[in-house]
Short mmCIF file of C-alpha atoms in Angstrom, two decimals:
data_model
loop_
_atom_site.label_atom_id
_atom_site.label_comp_id
_atom_site.label_asym_id
_atom_site.label_seq_id
_atom_site.Cartn_x
_atom_site.Cartn_y
_atom_site.Cartn_z
CA TYR A 251 -0.24 0.24 -0.25
CA ASP A 252 1.15 3.31 -1.05
CA PRO A 253 0.02 6.17 1.14
CA LEU A 254 0.96 8.73 -1.27
CA ALA A 255 -1.31 7.06 -4.14
CA ASN A 256 -3.67 5.51 -1.78
CA ARG A 257 -3.73 2.64 -3.71
CA VAL A 258 -2.36 -1.05 -3.68
CA GLN A 259 0.57 -0.98 -5.39
CA CYS A 260 0.64 -4.71 -7.19
CA SER A 261 -1.28 -6.58 -9.36
CA ILE A 262 -4.37 -8.58 -8.42
CA THR A 263 -2.46 -11.86 -9.00
CA THR A 264 0.47 -10.79 -6.45
CA LEU A 265 -2.06 -9.91 -4.20
CA ALA A 266 -3.92 -13.05 -4.42
CA ILE A 267 -1.04 -15.29 -4.44
CA GLU A 268 0.70 -13.57 -1.34
CA CYS A 269 -2.45 -13.62 0.73
CA GLY A 270 -3.09 -17.39 -0.29
CA LEU A 271 -6.29 -16.94 -2.39
CA ALA A 272 -4.74 -18.10 -5.61
CA THR A 273 -5.37 -21.75 -6.55
CA GLU A 274 -3.64 -23.74 -9.47
CA SER A 275 -4.81 -26.58 -11.35
CA ALA A 276 -3.04 -29.96 -11.90
CA ALA A 277 -2.33 -28.21 -15.68
CA GLY A 278 -1.07 -25.33 -14.13
CA LYS A 279 -4.15 -22.72 -14.86
CA LEU A 280 -3.95 -20.28 -12.25
CA SER A 281 -7.13 -18.69 -10.59
CA ILE A 282 -7.64 -15.91 -8.60
CA THR A 283 -11.53 -16.13 -8.24
CA ARG A 284 -11.34 -16.02 -4.73
CA ALA A 285 -9.48 -13.06 -4.63
CA THR A 286 -11.85 -11.00 -6.88
CA ARG A 287 -14.58 -12.11 -4.85
CA ALA A 288 -13.19 -11.05 -1.74
CA LEU A 289 -12.16 -7.28 -2.92
CA THR A 290 -15.92 -7.14 -4.86
CA PHE A 291 -17.23 -7.73 -1.50
CA LEU A 292 -15.03 -5.32 0.37
CA SER A 293 -16.06 -2.81 -2.61
CA GLU A 294 -19.65 -3.60 -1.87
CA LEU A 295 -19.30 -2.65 1.69
CA GLY A 296 -17.75 0.83 1.01
CA LEU A 297 -14.14 -0.07 2.41
CA ILE A 298 -12.06 -0.03 -1.07
CA THR A 299 -12.77 0.87 -4.52
CA TYR A 300 -11.98 -1.90 -6.96
CA GLN A 301 -11.71 -1.16 -10.69
CA THR A 302 -10.38 -3.05 -13.60
CA GLU A 303 -9.09 -1.91 -16.89
CA TYR A 304 -8.16 -3.82 -20.09
CA ASP A 305 -5.01 -2.48 -21.73
CA PRO A 306 -5.15 -3.00 -25.78
CA LEU A 307 -1.54 -2.34 -25.95
CA ILE A 308 -0.35 -5.18 -24.32
CA GLY A 309 -3.42 -7.43 -24.71
CA CYS A 310 -4.42 -7.98 -21.07
CA TYR A 311 -5.77 -6.40 -17.97
CA ILE A 312 -3.52 -3.99 -16.10
CA PRO A 313 -2.83 -4.25 -12.47
CA THR A 314 -6.17 -3.34 -10.76
CA ASP A 315 -6.80 -0.31 -8.94
CA ILE A 316 -7.41 -0.97 -5.57
CA THR A 317 -7.43 1.98 -3.16
CA PHE A 318 -8.96 2.64 0.45
CA THR A 319 -11.91 4.81 1.53
CA SER A 320 -12.13 6.57 4.91
CA ALA A 321 -14.85 4.12 5.82
CA LEU A 322 -11.77 1.46 5.95
CA PHE A 323 -9.60 3.75 7.85
CA ALA A 324 -12.42 4.19 10.31
CA ALA A 325 -13.03 0.59 10.55
CA LEU A 326 -9.15 0.00 11.59
CA ASP A 327 -9.33 2.97 13.78
CA VAL A 328 -6.94 4.97 11.88
CA SER A 329 -7.34 9.12 12.17
CA GLU A 330 -7.59 11.28 9.00
CA GLU A 331 -5.08 13.22 10.43
CA ALA A 332 -2.87 9.67 10.64
CA VAL A 333 -3.40 9.06 6.83
CA ALA A 334 -2.86 12.84 6.03
CA ALA A 335 0.36 12.93 8.06
CA ALA A 336 1.70 9.45 6.30
CA ARG A 337 1.03 10.91 3.14
CA ARG A 338 3.14 14.29 3.92
CA SER A 339 6.09 11.86 5.26
CA ARG A 340 5.74 10.05 2.04
CA VAL A 341 6.41 13.30 -0.02
CA VAL A 342 9.40 14.06 2.06
CA TRP A 343 10.94 10.62 1.74
CA GLU A 344 10.29 10.82 -2.09
CA ASN A 345 12.04 14.28 -2.41
CA LYS A 346 14.91 12.81 -0.31
CA GLN A 347 15.57 10.24 -2.67
CA ARG A 348 15.09 12.49 -5.67
CA LYS A 349 17.78 14.90 -4.40
CA LYS A 350 20.25 12.28 -3.43
CA GLN A 351 19.61 11.30 -7.31
CA GLY A 352 20.45 14.80 -8.32
CA LEU A 353 16.69 15.44 -9.45
CA ASP A 354 14.36 18.25 -8.59
CA THR A 355 11.57 18.06 -5.93
CA LEU A 356 8.17 17.56 -6.89
CA GLY A 357 4.92 18.96 -5.34
CA MET A 358 2.32 16.33 -3.60
CA ASP A 359 0.36 16.42 -6.69
CA GLU A 360 2.94 15.33 -8.99
CA LEU A 361 4.21 12.59 -6.61
CA ILE A 362 0.80 11.31 -6.70
CA ALA A 363 0.38 11.33 -10.42
CA LYS A 364 3.93 9.67 -10.34
CA ALA A 365 2.78 6.79 -8.00
CA TRP A 366 -0.34 6.31 -9.89
CA ARG A 367 1.94 5.54 -13.21
CA PHE A 368 4.58 3.37 -11.55
CA VAL A 369 2.73 0.16 -11.43
CA ARG A 370 1.30 0.56 -14.66
CA GLU A 371 4.71 1.41 -16.50
CA ARG A 372 6.54 -1.52 -14.67
CA PHE A 373 3.57 -3.73 -15.48
CA ARG A 374 4.19 -3.20 -18.93
CA SER A 375 7.85 -3.88 -19.00
CA TYR A 376 7.19 -7.09 -16.83
CA GLN A 377 5.25 -8.60 -19.42
CA THR A 378 7.79 -9.80 -21.50
CA GLU A 379 9.77 -11.50 -18.63
CA LEU A 380 6.69 -12.92 -17.72
CA LYS A 381 5.50 -14.27 -21.00
CA SER A 382 9.04 -15.94 -21.16
CA ARG A 383 8.81 -17.69 -17.64
CA GLY A 384 5.53 -19.04 -18.88
CA ILE A 385 6.60 -20.25 -22.12
CA LYS A 386 9.55 -21.97 -20.29
CA ARG A 387 7.30 -23.64 -17.73
CA ALA A 388 5.28 -25.09 -20.33
CA ARG A 389 8.17 -26.28 -22.42
CA ALA A 390 9.53 -28.06 -19.14
CA ARG A 391 6.38 -29.91 -18.72
CA ARG A 392 6.91 -31.37 -22.38
CA ASP A 393 10.41 -31.91 -21.78
CA ALA A 394 10.19 -33.99 -18.71
CA ASP A 395 9.84 -37.24 -20.36
CA ARG A 396 12.51 -36.30 -23.02
CA GLU A 397 16.10 -37.74 -22.97
CA ARG A 398 18.89 -34.92 -23.00
CA GLN A 399 19.89 -35.81 -26.88
CA ASP A 400 16.11 -35.21 -27.96
CA ILE A 401 16.27 -32.00 -26.33
CA VAL A 402 19.64 -31.24 -27.82
CA THR A 403 17.84 -31.96 -31.35
CA LEU A 404 15.05 -29.58 -30.52
CA VAL A 405 17.54 -26.58 -29.36
CA LYS A 406 19.56 -27.20 -32.40
CA ARG A 407 16.47 -27.04 -34.83
CA GLN A 408 15.38 -24.06 -32.81
CA LEU A 409 18.45 -22.16 -32.97
CA THR A 410 18.84 -22.97 -36.84
CA ARG A 411 15.44 -21.29 -37.29
CA GLU A 412 16.44 -18.31 -35.23
CA ILE A 413 19.55 -17.98 -37.17
CA ALA A 414 17.75 -17.98 -40.67
CA GLU A 415 15.29 -15.56 -39.46
CA GLY A 416 18.07 -13.12 -38.47
CA ARG A 417 17.16 -13.08 -34.74
CA PHE A 418 20.42 -14.81 -33.67
CA THR A 419 23.79 -13.52 -35.41
CA ALA A 420 27.41 -15.08 -34.22
CA ASN A 421 30.34 -17.16 -34.66
CA ARG A 422 30.30 -21.08 -34.83
CA GLU A 423 31.71 -21.15 -31.34
CA ALA A 424 29.11 -18.57 -29.90
CA VAL A 425 26.20 -20.92 -31.48
CA LYS A 426 28.04 -23.91 -29.79
CA ARG A 427 27.89 -22.40 -26.50
CA GLU A 428 24.33 -20.92 -26.72
CA VAL A 429 23.24 -24.62 -27.63
CA GLU A 430 24.95 -25.86 -24.32
CA ARG A 431 23.14 -23.10 -22.36
CA ARG A 432 19.76 -23.48 -23.70
CA VAL A 433 20.09 -27.44 -23.25
CA LYS A 434 21.32 -26.95 -19.62
CA GLU A 435 18.43 -24.67 -18.91
CA ARG A 436 16.10 -26.89 -20.30
CA MET A 437 17.21 -29.91 -18.66
CA ILE A 438 17.44 -28.01 -15.20
CA LEU A 439 13.77 -26.91 -15.69
CA SER A 440 12.32 -30.06 -16.77
CA ARG A 441 13.83 -32.16 -13.86
CA ASN A 442 12.83 -30.01 -10.72
CA ARG A 443 9.28 -30.57 -11.92
CA ASN A 444 8.53 -27.12 -10.27
CA TYR A 445 6.01 -25.68 -12.66
CA SER A 446 3.91 -23.93 -10.19
CA ARG A 447 3.28 -20.13 -10.27
CA LEU A 448 2.10 -19.95 -6.60
CA ALA A 449 5.52 -19.42 -5.50
CA THR A 450 6.52 -16.78 -8.27
CA ALA A 451 4.27 -13.60 -7.70
CA SER A 452 5.22 -10.69 -9.68
CA PRO A 453 5.62 -7.33 -8.44
#
């Protein structure tokens, strides 16, 4: 929770995993239904605001906007003065960090806008890595029953295709090292059989 932006600074998937509300099927499909139901209920009680938004640029939903209402703070016996003080303290801390980096200080409104942009920008940049990890998990399941030589053959075939398409350019020794690296990675992932997403929550 960021008192400056008054929002939860993580994706709902991360929130569901960290709160123990995520489930995963035998096929590896992650479900956050219990978390979304809990958030909807809290929203209906007026304790939080809960909004989802689809981003066509990345083809998925961006981190859900979850903010706390005054009713929630009242239920937790946290005064409005304490909330305002926490926000001011965060402004001071943020500007101290900016000074250390040689940047100009910003007003509260500017810092609030920056805090709101932070999660979305980080989420977008994380999608490439997340997609890559998902592909590796799926491939590890398929590799589990394959012999090492079978994986070597598949890696060489994949790398040959990348070279032909111009996505990988290097000399013969570099290609050999890349084959060894990919084979080693796939062997490790396929043999440890840890394909679960429940232990790999994103920021």
